[in-house]
mmCIF file of C-alpha atoms in Angstrom:
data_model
loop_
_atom_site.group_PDB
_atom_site.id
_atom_site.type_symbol
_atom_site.label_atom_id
_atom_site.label_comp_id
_atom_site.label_asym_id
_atom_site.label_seq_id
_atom_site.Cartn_x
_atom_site.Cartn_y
_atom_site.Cartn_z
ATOM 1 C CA UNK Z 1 114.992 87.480 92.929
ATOM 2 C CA UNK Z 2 113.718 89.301 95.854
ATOM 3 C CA UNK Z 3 114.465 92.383 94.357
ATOM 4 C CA UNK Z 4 112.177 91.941 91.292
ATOM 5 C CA UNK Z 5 109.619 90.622 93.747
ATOM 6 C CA UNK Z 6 109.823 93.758 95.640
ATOM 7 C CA UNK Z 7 109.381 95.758 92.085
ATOM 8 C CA UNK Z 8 106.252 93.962 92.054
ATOM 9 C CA UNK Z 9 104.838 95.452 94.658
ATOM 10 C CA UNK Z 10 102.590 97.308 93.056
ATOM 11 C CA UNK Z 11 101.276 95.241 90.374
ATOM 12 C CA UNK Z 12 100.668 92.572 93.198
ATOM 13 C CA UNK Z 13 98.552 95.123 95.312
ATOM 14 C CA UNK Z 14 96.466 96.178 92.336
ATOM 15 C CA UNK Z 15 95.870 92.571 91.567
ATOM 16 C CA UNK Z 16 94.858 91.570 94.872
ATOM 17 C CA UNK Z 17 92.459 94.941 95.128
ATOM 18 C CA UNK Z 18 90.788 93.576 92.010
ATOM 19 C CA UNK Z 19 90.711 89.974 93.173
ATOM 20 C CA UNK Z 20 89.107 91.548 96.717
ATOM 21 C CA UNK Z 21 86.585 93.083 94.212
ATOM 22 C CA UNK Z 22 85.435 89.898 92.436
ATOM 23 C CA UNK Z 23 85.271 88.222 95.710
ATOM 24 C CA UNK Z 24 82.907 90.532 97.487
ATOM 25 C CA UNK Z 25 81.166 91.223 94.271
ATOM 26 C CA UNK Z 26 80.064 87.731 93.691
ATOM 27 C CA UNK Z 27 80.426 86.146 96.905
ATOM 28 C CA UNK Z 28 80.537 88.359 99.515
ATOM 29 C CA UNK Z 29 77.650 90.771 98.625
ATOM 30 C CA UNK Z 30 76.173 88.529 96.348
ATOM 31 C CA UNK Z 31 75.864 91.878 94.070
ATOM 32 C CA UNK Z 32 77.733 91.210 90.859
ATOM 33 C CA UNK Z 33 76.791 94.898 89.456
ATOM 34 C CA UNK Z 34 79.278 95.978 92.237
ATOM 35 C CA UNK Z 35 82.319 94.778 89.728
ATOM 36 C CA UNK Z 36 81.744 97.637 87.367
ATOM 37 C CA UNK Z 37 83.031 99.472 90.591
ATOM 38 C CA UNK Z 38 86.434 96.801 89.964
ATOM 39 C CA UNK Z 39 86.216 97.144 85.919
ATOM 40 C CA UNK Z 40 88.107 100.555 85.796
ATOM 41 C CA UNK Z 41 91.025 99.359 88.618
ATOM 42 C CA UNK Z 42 91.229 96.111 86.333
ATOM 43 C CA UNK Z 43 91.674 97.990 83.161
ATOM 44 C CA UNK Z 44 94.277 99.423 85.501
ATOM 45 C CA UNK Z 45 96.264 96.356 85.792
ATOM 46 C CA UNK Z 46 96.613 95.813 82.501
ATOM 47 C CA UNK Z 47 97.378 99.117 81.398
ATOM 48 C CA UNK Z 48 100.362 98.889 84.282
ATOM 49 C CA UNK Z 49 101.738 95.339 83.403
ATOM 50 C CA UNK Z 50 101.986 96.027 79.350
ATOM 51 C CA UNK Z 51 103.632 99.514 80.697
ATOM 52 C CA UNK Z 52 105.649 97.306 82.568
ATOM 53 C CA UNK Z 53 106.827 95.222 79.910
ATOM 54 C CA UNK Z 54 107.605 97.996 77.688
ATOM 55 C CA UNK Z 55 109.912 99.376 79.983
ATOM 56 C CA UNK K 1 80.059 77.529 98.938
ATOM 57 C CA UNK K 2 84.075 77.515 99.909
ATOM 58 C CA UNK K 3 84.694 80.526 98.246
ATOM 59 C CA UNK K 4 82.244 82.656 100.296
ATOM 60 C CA UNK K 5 84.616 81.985 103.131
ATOM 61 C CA UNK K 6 87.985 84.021 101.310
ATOM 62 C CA UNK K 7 85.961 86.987 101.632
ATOM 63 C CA UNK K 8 87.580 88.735 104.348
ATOM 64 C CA UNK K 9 86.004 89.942 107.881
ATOM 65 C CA UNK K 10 86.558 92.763 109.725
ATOM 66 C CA UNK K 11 89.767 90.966 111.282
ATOM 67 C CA UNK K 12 91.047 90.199 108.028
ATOM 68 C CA UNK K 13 90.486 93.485 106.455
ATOM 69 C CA UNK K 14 92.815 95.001 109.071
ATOM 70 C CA UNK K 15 95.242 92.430 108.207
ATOM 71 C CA UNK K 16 95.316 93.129 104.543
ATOM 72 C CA UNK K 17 95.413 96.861 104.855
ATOM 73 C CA UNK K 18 98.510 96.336 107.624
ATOM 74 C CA UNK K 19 100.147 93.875 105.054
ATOM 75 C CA UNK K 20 100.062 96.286 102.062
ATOM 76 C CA UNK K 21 101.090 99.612 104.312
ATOM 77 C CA UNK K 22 103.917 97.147 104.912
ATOM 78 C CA UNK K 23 104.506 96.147 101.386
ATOM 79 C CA UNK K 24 104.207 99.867 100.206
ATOM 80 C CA UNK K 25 106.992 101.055 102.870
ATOM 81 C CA UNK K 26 109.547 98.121 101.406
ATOM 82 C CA UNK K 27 108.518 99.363 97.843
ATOM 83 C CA UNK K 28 109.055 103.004 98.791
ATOM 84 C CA UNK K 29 112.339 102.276 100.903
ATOM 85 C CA UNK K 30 114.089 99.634 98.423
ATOM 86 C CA UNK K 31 112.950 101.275 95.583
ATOM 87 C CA UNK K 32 113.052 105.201 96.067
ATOM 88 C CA UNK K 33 114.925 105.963 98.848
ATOM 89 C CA UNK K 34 114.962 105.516 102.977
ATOM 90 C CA UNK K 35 114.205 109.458 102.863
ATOM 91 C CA UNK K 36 111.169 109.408 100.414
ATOM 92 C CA UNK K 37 109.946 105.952 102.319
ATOM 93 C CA UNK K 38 110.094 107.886 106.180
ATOM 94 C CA UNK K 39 108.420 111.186 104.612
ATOM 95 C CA UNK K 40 105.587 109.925 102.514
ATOM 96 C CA UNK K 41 104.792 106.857 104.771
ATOM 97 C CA UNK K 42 105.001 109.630 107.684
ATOM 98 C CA UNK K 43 102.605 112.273 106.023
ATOM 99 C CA UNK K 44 100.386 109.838 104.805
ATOM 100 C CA UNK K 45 99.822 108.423 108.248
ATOM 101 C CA UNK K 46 99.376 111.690 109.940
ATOM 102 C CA UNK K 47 96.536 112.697 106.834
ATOM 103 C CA UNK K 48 95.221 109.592 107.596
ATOM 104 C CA UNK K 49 94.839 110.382 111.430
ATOM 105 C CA UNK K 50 93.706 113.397 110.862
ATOM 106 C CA UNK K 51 91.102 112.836 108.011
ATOM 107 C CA UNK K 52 87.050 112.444 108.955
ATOM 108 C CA UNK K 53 86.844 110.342 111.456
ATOM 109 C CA UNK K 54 89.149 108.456 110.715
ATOM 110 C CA UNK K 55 90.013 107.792 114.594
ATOM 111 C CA UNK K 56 88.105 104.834 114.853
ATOM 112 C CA UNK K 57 90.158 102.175 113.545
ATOM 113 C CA UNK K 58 93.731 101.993 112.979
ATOM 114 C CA UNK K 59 93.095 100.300 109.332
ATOM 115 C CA UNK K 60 91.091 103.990 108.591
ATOM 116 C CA UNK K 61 94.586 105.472 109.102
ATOM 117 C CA UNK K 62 96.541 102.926 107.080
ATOM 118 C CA UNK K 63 94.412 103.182 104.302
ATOM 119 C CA UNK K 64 95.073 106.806 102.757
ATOM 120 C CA UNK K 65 98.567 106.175 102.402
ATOM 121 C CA UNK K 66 98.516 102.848 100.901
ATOM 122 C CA UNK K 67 96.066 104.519 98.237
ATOM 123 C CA UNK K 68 97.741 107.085 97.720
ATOM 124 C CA UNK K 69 101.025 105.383 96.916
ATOM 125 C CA UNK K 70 99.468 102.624 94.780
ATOM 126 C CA UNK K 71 97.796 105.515 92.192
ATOM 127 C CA UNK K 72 101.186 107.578 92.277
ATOM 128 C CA UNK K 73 103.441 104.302 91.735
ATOM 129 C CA UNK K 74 100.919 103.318 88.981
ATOM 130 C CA UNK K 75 100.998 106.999 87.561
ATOM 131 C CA UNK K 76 104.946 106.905 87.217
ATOM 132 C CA UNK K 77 104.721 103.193 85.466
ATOM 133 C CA UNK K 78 102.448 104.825 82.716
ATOM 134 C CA UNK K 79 104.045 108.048 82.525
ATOM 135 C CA UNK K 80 107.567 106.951 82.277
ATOM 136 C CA UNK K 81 106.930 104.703 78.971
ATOM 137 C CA UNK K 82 105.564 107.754 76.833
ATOM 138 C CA UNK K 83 107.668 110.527 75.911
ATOM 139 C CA UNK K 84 105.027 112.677 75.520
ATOM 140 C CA UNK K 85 104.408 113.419 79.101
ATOM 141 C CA UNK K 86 107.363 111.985 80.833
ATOM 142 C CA UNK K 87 109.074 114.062 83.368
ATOM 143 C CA UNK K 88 105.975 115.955 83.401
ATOM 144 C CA UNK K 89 104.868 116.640 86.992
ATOM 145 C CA UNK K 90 101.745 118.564 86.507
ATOM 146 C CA UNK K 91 100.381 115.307 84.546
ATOM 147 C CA UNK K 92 101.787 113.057 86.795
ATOM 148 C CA UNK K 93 99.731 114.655 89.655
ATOM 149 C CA UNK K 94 96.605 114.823 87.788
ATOM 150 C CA UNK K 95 96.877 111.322 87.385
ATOM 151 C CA UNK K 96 97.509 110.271 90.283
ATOM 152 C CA UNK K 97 94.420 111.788 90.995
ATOM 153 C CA UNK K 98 92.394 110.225 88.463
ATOM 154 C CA UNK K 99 93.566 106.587 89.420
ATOM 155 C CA UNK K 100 93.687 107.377 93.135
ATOM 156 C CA UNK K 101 90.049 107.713 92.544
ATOM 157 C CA UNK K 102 89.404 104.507 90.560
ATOM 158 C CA UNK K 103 91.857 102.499 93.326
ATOM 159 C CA UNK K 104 89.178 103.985 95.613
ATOM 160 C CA UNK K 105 86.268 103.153 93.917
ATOM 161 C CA UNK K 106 86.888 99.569 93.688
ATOM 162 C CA UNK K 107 88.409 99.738 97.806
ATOM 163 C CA UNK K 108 84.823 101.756 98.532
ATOM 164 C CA UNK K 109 82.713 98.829 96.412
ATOM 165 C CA UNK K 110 84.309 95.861 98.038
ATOM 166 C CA UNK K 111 84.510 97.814 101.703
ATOM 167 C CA UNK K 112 80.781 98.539 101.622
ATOM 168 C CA UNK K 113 79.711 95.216 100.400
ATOM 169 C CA UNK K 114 81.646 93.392 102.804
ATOM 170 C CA UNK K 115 80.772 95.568 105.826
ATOM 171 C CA UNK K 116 84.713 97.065 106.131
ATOM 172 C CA UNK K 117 85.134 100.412 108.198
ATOM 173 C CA UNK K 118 86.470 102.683 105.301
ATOM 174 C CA UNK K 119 87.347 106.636 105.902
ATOM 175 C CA UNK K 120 84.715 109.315 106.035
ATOM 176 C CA UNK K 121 85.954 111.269 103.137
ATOM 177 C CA UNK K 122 83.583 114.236 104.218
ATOM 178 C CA UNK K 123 81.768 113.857 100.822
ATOM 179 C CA UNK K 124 77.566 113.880 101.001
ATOM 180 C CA UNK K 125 76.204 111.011 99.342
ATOM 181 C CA UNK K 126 73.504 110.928 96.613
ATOM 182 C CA UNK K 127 73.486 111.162 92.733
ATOM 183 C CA UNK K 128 75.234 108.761 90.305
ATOM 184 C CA UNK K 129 76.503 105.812 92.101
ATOM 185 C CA UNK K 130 79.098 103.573 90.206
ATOM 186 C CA UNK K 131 79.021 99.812 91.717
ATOM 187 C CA UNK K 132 77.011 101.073 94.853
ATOM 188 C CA UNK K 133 79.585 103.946 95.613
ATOM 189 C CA UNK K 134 78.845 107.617 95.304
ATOM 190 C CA UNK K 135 80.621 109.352 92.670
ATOM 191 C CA UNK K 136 81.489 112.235 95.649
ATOM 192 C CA UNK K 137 82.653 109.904 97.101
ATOM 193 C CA UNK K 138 85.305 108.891 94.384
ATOM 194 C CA UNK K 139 85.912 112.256 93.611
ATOM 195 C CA UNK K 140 86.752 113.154 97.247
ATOM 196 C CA UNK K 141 89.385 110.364 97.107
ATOM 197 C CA UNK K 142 90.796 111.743 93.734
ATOM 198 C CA UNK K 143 91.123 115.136 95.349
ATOM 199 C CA UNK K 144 92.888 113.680 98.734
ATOM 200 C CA UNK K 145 95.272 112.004 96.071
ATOM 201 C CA UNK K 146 96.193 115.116 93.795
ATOM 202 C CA UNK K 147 96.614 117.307 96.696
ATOM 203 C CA UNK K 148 98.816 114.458 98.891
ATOM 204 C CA UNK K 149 101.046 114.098 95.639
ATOM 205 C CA UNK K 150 101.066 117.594 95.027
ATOM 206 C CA UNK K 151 102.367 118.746 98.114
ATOM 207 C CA UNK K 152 104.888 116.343 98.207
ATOM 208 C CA UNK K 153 105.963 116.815 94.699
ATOM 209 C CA UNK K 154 106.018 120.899 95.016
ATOM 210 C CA UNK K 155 108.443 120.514 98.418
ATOM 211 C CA UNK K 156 110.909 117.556 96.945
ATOM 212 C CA UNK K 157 111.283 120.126 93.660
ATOM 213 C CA UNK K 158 110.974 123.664 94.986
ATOM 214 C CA UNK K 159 115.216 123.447 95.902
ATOM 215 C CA UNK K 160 114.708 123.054 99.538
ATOM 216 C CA UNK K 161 117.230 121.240 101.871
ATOM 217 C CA UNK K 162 115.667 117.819 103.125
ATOM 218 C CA UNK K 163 115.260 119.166 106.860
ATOM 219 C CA UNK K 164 113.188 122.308 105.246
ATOM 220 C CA UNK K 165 111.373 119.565 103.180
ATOM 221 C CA UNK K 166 110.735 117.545 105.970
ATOM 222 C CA UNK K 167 109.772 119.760 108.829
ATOM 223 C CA UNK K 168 107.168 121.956 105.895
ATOM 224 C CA UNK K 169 105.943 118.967 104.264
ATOM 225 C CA UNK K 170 104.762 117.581 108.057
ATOM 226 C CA UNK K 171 103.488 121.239 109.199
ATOM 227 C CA UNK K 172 101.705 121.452 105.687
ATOM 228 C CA UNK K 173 99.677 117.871 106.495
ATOM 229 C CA UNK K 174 97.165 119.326 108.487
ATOM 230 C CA UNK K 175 96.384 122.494 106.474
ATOM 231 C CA UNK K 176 96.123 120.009 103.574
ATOM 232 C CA UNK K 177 93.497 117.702 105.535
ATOM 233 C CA UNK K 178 91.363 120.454 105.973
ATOM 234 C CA UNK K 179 91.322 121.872 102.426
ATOM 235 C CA UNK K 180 90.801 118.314 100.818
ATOM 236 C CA UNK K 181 87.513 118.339 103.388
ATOM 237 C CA UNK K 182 86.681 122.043 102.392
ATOM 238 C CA UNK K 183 86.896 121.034 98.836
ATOM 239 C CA UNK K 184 84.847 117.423 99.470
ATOM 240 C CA UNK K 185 82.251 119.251 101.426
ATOM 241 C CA UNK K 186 81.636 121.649 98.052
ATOM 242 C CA UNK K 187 81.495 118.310 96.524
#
């Protein structure tokens, strides 16, 4: 259990950077152009999970 | 609005970056090795330390390292599942570039909007400016990234003994910093 959370690490970090995004984006800032800046990292994501679940 | 107040301070920024330095050194330790854990988290903080001004807060130091890890444990998921370039290092460190620099981008987007201290990459600002950061800017983390990776990768394959490793890869960090700010500065 805690050794699959710990292979999660990543994935958890990337998510949380992109959720960090969103949330100064469109609350923080109050600049929602600024998630193009967190598009790329959440295409990111993605890409890593289905990688993920390939493997 | 209740949500407004998850967006983290100043406080809370050092938090999370101390919390995923943390995370990054279990990952590295219980996933790698103790040895590739003690050397990367140890160069990483000394580039950190040593990068533009990065004296100011300790969270400037933390940061580099938990970048740079994220885009080369990200690089290594995606590599490893296509034949095509697995086991290739030479891709594997130009990637880590490239996604070092779009980890950046969204840490530079969120850290300026939100009024974090972020490193001085040494990059001048101006032209195009994805989500309110300066593409120099991005690129100057995407060249920190390559040339981090790179150094590490060229020592752990070049057949050296782990002291040799060691004690070059640590003399090497400060020659790097300053050619990652030569390079950013040509930016």
């Amino acid at each position: 259990m805690l050794e699959r959370l710990v292979a999660r690490i990543p994935a958890l970090l990337l998510a949380g950077l992109v959720l960090l995004g969103v949330l100064t984006a469109v609350w923080g800032a109050r600049e929602p152009g600024r998630l193009l800046a967190t598009a790329p990292a959440a295409v990111l994501l993605v890409a890593y999970l289905r990688a993920g679940r390939r493997r | 609005m209740i949500v407004e107040e998850l967006v983290p301070g100043a406080a809370g920024w050092q938090v999370i970056v101390a919390v995923a330095t943390f995370l990054v050194g279990v990952h590295a330790y219980r996933k790698l090795s103790p040895f590739f854990a003690i050397t990367w988290l140890g160069a990483g903080l000394l580039f950190g330390a040593l990068w533009s001004g990065v004296a100011v807060r300790p969270e400037v130091s933390l940061l580099p390292v938990v970048v740079f890890y994220l885009s080369a444990a990200v690089t290594k998921g995606l590599v490893e599942t296509r034949d095509r370039v697995r086991g290739n290092h030479l891709v594997h460190v130009v990637m880590t570039g490239v996604f070092g620099g779009v980890i950046a981008l969204a840490v530079e987007s969120a850290g300026r909007s939100a009024g974090w201290v972020l490193p001085d990459t040494g990059a001048s600002a101006g032209g195009f400016s994805p989500g309110g950061v300066p593409w120099r800017v991005v690129a100057g983390w995407a060249v920190a990234s390559t040339a981090f990776y790179g150094l590490y990768k060229l020592l752990d394959h070049v057949g050296l003994q782990r002291p040799a490793q060691t004690v070059l890869l640590f003399a090497a960090v400060p020659f790097l910093v300053r050619g990652v700010e030569a390079v950013n500065a040509a930016l």
